[in-house]
């Protein structure tokens, strides 16, 4: 499980007896300010958002490591971030009710911004 609440994402680890829970923050998944939202895109890809720096980042996390796939700087703070697997669309609505739509199939196709 991955959690926010810090400028780094935290990975929750549970020991074998499920008695001890640890949060291990990784500086490889980071923003300059506190991460306030996480959005799962698929089993390997997630988006993170920092309300303070108004930045959306998309990450691939797998056995090969962690890669930042995209960064989107917003003009206004986001109030909603959603990804639709059917249309391969990441939608962001900000406090001014502007909607940014980013189409990308994270299995390898080219990105299109609408």
JSON list of C-alpha atoms in Angstrom, two decimals:
[
{"chain": "A", "resi": 1, "resn": "UNK", "atom": "CA", "xyz": [0.00, 0.00, 0.00]},
{"chain": "A", "resi": 2, "resn": "UNK", "atom": "CA", "xyz": [1.24, 3.50, -0.84]},
{"chain": "A", "resi": 3, "resn": "UNK", "atom": "CA", "xyz": [0.29, 6.57, 1.21]},
{"chain": "A", "resi": 4, "resn": "UNK", "atom": "CA", "xyz": [0.78, 10.33, 0.94]},
{"chain": "A", "resi": 5, "resn": "UNK", "atom": "CA", "xyz": [1.06, 13.00, 3.63]},
{"chain": "A", "resi": 6, "resn": "UNK", "atom": "CA", "xyz": [4.69, 13.89, 3.09]},
{"chain": "A", "resi": 7, "resn": "UNK", "atom": "CA", "xyz": [6.66, 15.25, 0.12]},
{"chain": "A", "resi": 8, "resn": "UNK", "atom": "CA", "xyz": [7.63, 11.60, -0.47]},
{"chain": "A", "resi": 9, "resn": "UNK", "atom": "CA", "xyz": [5.30, 8.64, -0.97]},
{"chain": "A", "resi": 10, "resn": "UNK", "atom": "CA", "xyz": [5.28, 6.15, 1.86]},
{"chain": "A", "resi": 11, "resn": "UNK", "atom": "CA", "xyz": [5.16, 2.40, 1.36]},
{"chain": "A", "resi": 12, "resn": "UNK", "atom": "CA", "xyz": [3.40, 0.54, 4.15]},
{"chain": "A", "resi": 13, "resn": "UNK", "atom": "CA", "xyz": [5.13, -2.67, 5.16]},
{"chain": "A", "resi": 14, "resn": "UNK", "atom": "CA", "xyz": [3.61, -5.26, 7.49]},
{"chain": "A", "resi": 15, "resn": "UNK", "atom": "CA", "xyz": [5.80, -7.84, 9.17]},
{"chain": "A", "resi": 16, "resn": "UNK", "atom": "CA", "xyz": [5.16, -11.58, 8.79]},
{"chain": "A", "resi": 17, "resn": "UNK", "atom": "CA", "xyz": [3.18, -11.78, 12.03]},
{"chain": "A", "resi": 18, "resn": "UNK", "atom": "CA", "xyz": [1.08, -8.75, 10.96]},
{"chain": "A", "resi": 19, "resn": "UNK", "atom": "CA", "xyz": [1.77, -7.16, 14.34]},
{"chain": "A", "resi": 20, "resn": "UNK", "atom": "CA", "xyz": [4.19, -4.45, 13.30]},
{"chain": "A", "resi": 21, "resn": "UNK", "atom": "CA", "xyz": [3.37, -1.85, 10.63]},
{"chain": "A", "resi": 22, "resn": "UNK", "atom": "CA", "xyz": [6.02, 0.46, 9.18]},
{"chain": "A", "resi": 23, "resn": "UNK", "atom": "CA", "xyz": [5.82, 3.35, 6.73]},
{"chain": "A", "resi": 24, "resn": "UNK", "atom": "CA", "xyz": [8.94, 3.58, 4.58]},
{"chain": "A", "resi": 25, "resn": "UNK", "atom": "CA", "xyz": [9.12, 6.94, 2.73]},
{"chain": "A", "resi": 26, "resn": "UNK", "atom": "CA", "xyz": [10.93, 6.77, -0.62]},
{"chain": "A", "resi": 27, "resn": "UNK", "atom": "CA", "xyz": [12.52, 9.91, -2.01]},
{"chain": "A", "resi": 28, "resn": "UNK", "atom": "CA", "xyz": [12.30, 8.51, -5.57]},
{"chain": "A", "resi": 29, "resn": "UNK", "atom": "CA", "xyz": [8.56, 9.35, -5.65]},
{"chain": "A", "resi": 30, "resn": "UNK", "atom": "CA", "xyz": [8.61, 12.99, -4.57]},
{"chain": "A", "resi": 31, "resn": "UNK", "atom": "CA", "xyz": [7.29, 16.50, -5.01]},
{"chain": "A", "resi": 32, "resn": "UNK", "atom": "CA", "xyz": [8.85, 19.72, -3.76]},
{"chain": "A", "resi": 33, "resn": "UNK", "atom": "CA", "xyz": [5.86, 20.09, -1.39]},
{"chain": "A", "resi": 34, "resn": "UNK", "atom": "CA", "xyz": [3.55, 17.66, 0.46]},
{"chain": "A", "resi": 35, "resn": "UNK", "atom": "CA", "xyz": [1.77, 15.06, -1.72]},
{"chain": "A", "resi": 36, "resn": "UNK", "atom": "CA", "xyz": [-1.94, 15.45, -1.06]},
{"chain": "A", "resi": 37, "resn": "UNK", "atom": "CA", "xyz": [-3.50, 12.96, -3.52]},
{"chain": "A", "resi": 38, "resn": "UNK", "atom": "CA", "xyz": [-2.75, 9.59, -5.08]},
{"chain": "A", "resi": 39, "resn": "UNK", "atom": "CA", "xyz": [-4.67, 8.15, -8.05]},
{"chain": "A", "resi": 40, "resn": "UNK", "atom": "CA", "xyz": [-4.20, 4.55, -9.18]},
{"chain": "A", "resi": 41, "resn": "UNK", "atom": "CA", "xyz": [-4.08, 4.24, -12.97]},
{"chain": "A", "resi": 42, "resn": "UNK", "atom": "CA", "xyz": [-3.21, 0.55, -13.24]},
{"chain": "A", "resi": 43, "resn": "UNK", "atom": "CA", "xyz": [-1.12, -2.07, -11.43]},
{"chain": "A", "resi": 44, "resn": "UNK", "atom": "CA", "xyz": [2.16, -0.29, -12.29]},
{"chain": "A", "resi": 45, "resn": "UNK", "atom": "CA", "xyz": [1.15, 3.34, -12.79]},
{"chain": "A", "resi": 46, "resn": "UNK", "atom": "CA", "xyz": [-0.15, 6.00, -10.41]},
{"chain": "A", "resi": 47, "resn": "UNK", "atom": "CA", "xyz": [-0.54, 9.77, -10.36]},
{"chain": "A", "resi": 48, "resn": "UNK", "atom": "CA", "xyz": [0.47, 11.95, -7.43]},
{"chain": "A", "resi": 49, "resn": "UNK", "atom": "CA", "xyz": [-0.60, 15.53, -6.77]},
{"chain": "A", "resi": 50, "resn": "UNK", "atom": "CA", "xyz": [0.70, 18.28, -4.50]},
{"chain": "A", "resi": 51, "resn": "UNK", "atom": "CA", "xyz": [-1.81, 20.97, -3.66]},
{"chain": "A", "resi": 52, "resn": "UNK", "atom": "CA", "xyz": [0.90, 23.43, -2.62]},
{"chain": "A", "resi": 53, "resn": "UNK", "atom": "CA", "xyz": [2.98, 23.28, -5.82]},
{"chain": "A", "resi": 54, "resn": "UNK", "atom": "CA", "xyz": [-0.03, 22.50, -8.10]},
{"chain": "A", "resi": 55, "resn": "UNK", "atom": "CA", "xyz": [1.90, 19.69, -9.79]},
{"chain": "A", "resi": 56, "resn": "UNK", "atom": "CA", "xyz": [0.55, 16.37, -11.09]},
{"chain": "A", "resi": 57, "resn": "UNK", "atom": "CA", "xyz": [3.14, 13.63, -11.66]},
{"chain": "A", "resi": 58, "resn": "UNK", "atom": "CA", "xyz": [2.55, 10.20, -13.21]},
{"chain": "A", "resi": 59, "resn": "UNK", "atom": "CA", "xyz": [4.81, 7.37, -12.06]},
{"chain": "A", "resi": 60, "resn": "UNK", "atom": "CA", "xyz": [5.54, 3.81, -13.21]},
{"chain": "A", "resi": 61, "resn": "UNK", "atom": "CA", "xyz": [6.52, 1.53, -10.32]},
{"chain": "A", "resi": 62, "resn": "UNK", "atom": "CA", "xyz": [7.61, -2.01, -11.15]},
{"chain": "A", "resi": 63, "resn": "UNK", "atom": "CA", "xyz": [10.43, -4.50, -10.66]},
{"chain": "A", "resi": 64, "resn": "UNK", "atom": "CA", "xyz": [12.73, -2.34, -12.79]},
{"chain": "A", "resi": 65, "resn": "UNK", "atom": "CA", "xyz": [12.35, 0.64, -10.47]},
{"chain": "A", "resi": 66, "resn": "UNK", "atom": "CA", "xyz": [10.48, 3.94, -10.43]},
{"chain": "A", "resi": 67, "resn": "UNK", "atom": "CA", "xyz": [10.11, 6.24, -13.44]},
{"chain": "A", "resi": 68, "resn": "UNK", "atom": "CA", "xyz": [8.36, 9.62, -13.65]},
{"chain": "A", "resi": 69, "resn": "UNK", "atom": "CA", "xyz": [6.38, 9.39, -16.91]},
{"chain": "A", "resi": 70, "resn": "UNK", "atom": "CA", "xyz": [4.76, 12.83, -16.96]},
{"chain": "A", "resi": 71, "resn": "UNK", "atom": "CA", "xyz": [4.66, 16.10, -15.04]},
{"chain": "A", "resi": 72, "resn": "UNK", "atom": "CA", "xyz": [1.83, 18.61, -15.45]},
{"chain": "A", "resi": 73, "resn": "UNK", "atom": "CA", "xyz": [2.07, 22.05, -13.83]},
{"chain": "A", "resi": 74, "resn": "UNK", "atom": "CA", "xyz": [-1.40, 23.47, -13.14]},
{"chain": "A", "resi": 75, "resn": "UNK", "atom": "CA", "xyz": [-2.25, 27.18, -12.95]},
{"chain": "A", "resi": 76, "resn": "UNK", "atom": "CA", "xyz": [-4.81, 26.65, -10.18]},
{"chain": "A", "resi": 77, "resn": "UNK", "atom": "CA", "xyz": [-5.20, 24.05, -7.43]},
{"chain": "A", "resi": 78, "resn": "UNK", "atom": "CA", "xyz": [-6.89, 20.81, -8.47]},
{"chain": "A", "resi": 79, "resn": "UNK", "atom": "CA", "xyz": [-10.10, 19.74, -6.77]},
{"chain": "A", "resi": 80, "resn": "UNK", "atom": "CA", "xyz": [-10.55, 16.45, -8.64]},
{"chain": "A", "resi": 81, "resn": "UNK", "atom": "CA", "xyz": [-8.23, 14.03, -10.47]},
{"chain": "A", "resi": 82, "resn": "UNK", "atom": "CA", "xyz": [-9.59, 10.92, -12.16]},
{"chain": "A", "resi": 83, "resn": "UNK", "atom": "CA", "xyz": [-8.27, 8.36, -14.65]},
{"chain": "A", "resi": 84, "resn": "UNK", "atom": "CA", "xyz": [-10.56, 6.37, -16.95]},
{"chain": "A", "resi": 85, "resn": "UNK", "atom": "CA", "xyz": [-9.03, 3.09, -18.16]},
{"chain": "A", "resi": 86, "resn": "UNK", "atom": "CA", "xyz": [-11.54, 2.69, -20.99]},
{"chain": "A", "resi": 87, "resn": "UNK", "atom": "CA", "xyz": [-10.67, 5.99, -22.70]},
{"chain": "A", "resi": 88, "resn": "UNK", "atom": "CA", "xyz": [-7.09, 6.12, -21.32]},
{"chain": "A", "resi": 89, "resn": "UNK", "atom": "CA", "xyz": [-7.81, 9.65, -20.06]},
{"chain": "A", "resi": 90, "resn": "UNK", "atom": "CA", "xyz": [-6.53, 11.52, -17.02]},
{"chain": "A", "resi": 91, "resn": "UNK", "atom": "CA", "xyz": [-8.87, 14.41, -16.19]},
{"chain": "A", "resi": 92, "resn": "UNK", "atom": "CA", "xyz": [-8.07, 17.21, -13.76]},
{"chain": "A", "resi": 93, "resn": "UNK", "atom": "CA", "xyz": [-10.56, 19.85, -12.62]},
{"chain": "A", "resi": 94, "resn": "UNK", "atom": "CA", "xyz": [-9.19, 22.92, -10.84]},
{"chain": "A", "resi": 95, "resn": "UNK", "atom": "CA", "xyz": [-10.68, 25.49, -8.47]},
{"chain": "A", "resi": 96, "resn": "UNK", "atom": "CA", "xyz": [-11.67, 27.69, -11.44]},
{"chain": "A", "resi": 97, "resn": "UNK", "atom": "CA", "xyz": [-13.67, 24.74, -12.91]},
{"chain": "A", "resi": 98, "resn": "UNK", "atom": "CA", "xyz": [-11.18, 24.37, -15.77]},
{"chain": "A", "resi": 99, "resn": "UNK", "atom": "CA", "xyz": [-10.82, 20.77, -16.92]},
{"chain": "A", "resi": 100, "resn": "UNK", "atom": "CA", "xyz": [-7.58, 19.45, -18.34]},
{"chain": "A", "resi": 101, "resn": "UNK", "atom": "CA", "xyz": [-7.78, 16.17, -20.24]},
{"chain": "A", "resi": 102, "resn": "UNK", "atom": "CA", "xyz": [-4.66, 14.16, -20.95]},
{"chain": "A", "resi": 103, "resn": "UNK", "atom": "CA", "xyz": [-4.99, 11.04, -23.08]},
{"chain": "A", "resi": 104, "resn": "UNK", "atom": "CA", "xyz": [-2.29, 8.44, -22.70]},
{"chain": "A", "resi": 105, "resn": "UNK", "atom": "CA", "xyz": [-2.23, 4.69, -22.79]},
{"chain": "A", "resi": 106, "resn": "UNK", "atom": "CA", "xyz": [0.40, 3.91, -20.17]},
{"chain": "A", "resi": 107, "resn": "UNK", "atom": "CA", "xyz": [1.13, 0.60, -21.83]},
{"chain": "A", "resi": 108, "resn": "UNK", "atom": "CA", "xyz": [3.21, 2.52, -24.39]},
{"chain": "A", "resi": 109, "resn": "UNK", "atom": "CA", "xyz": [1.19, 4.62, -26.86]},
{"chain": "A", "resi": 110, "resn": "UNK", "atom": "CA", "xyz": [1.89, 8.32, -27.55]},
{"chain": "A", "resi": 111, "resn": "UNK", "atom": "CA", "xyz": [0.39, 11.02, -25.34]},
{"chain": "A", "resi": 112, "resn": "UNK", "atom": "CA", "xyz": [-2.28, 13.35, -26.72]},
{"chain": "A", "resi": 113, "resn": "UNK", "atom": "CA", "xyz": [-3.36, 16.53, -24.94]},
{"chain": "A", "resi": 114, "resn": "UNK", "atom": "CA", "xyz": [-6.89, 17.70, -25.71]}
]
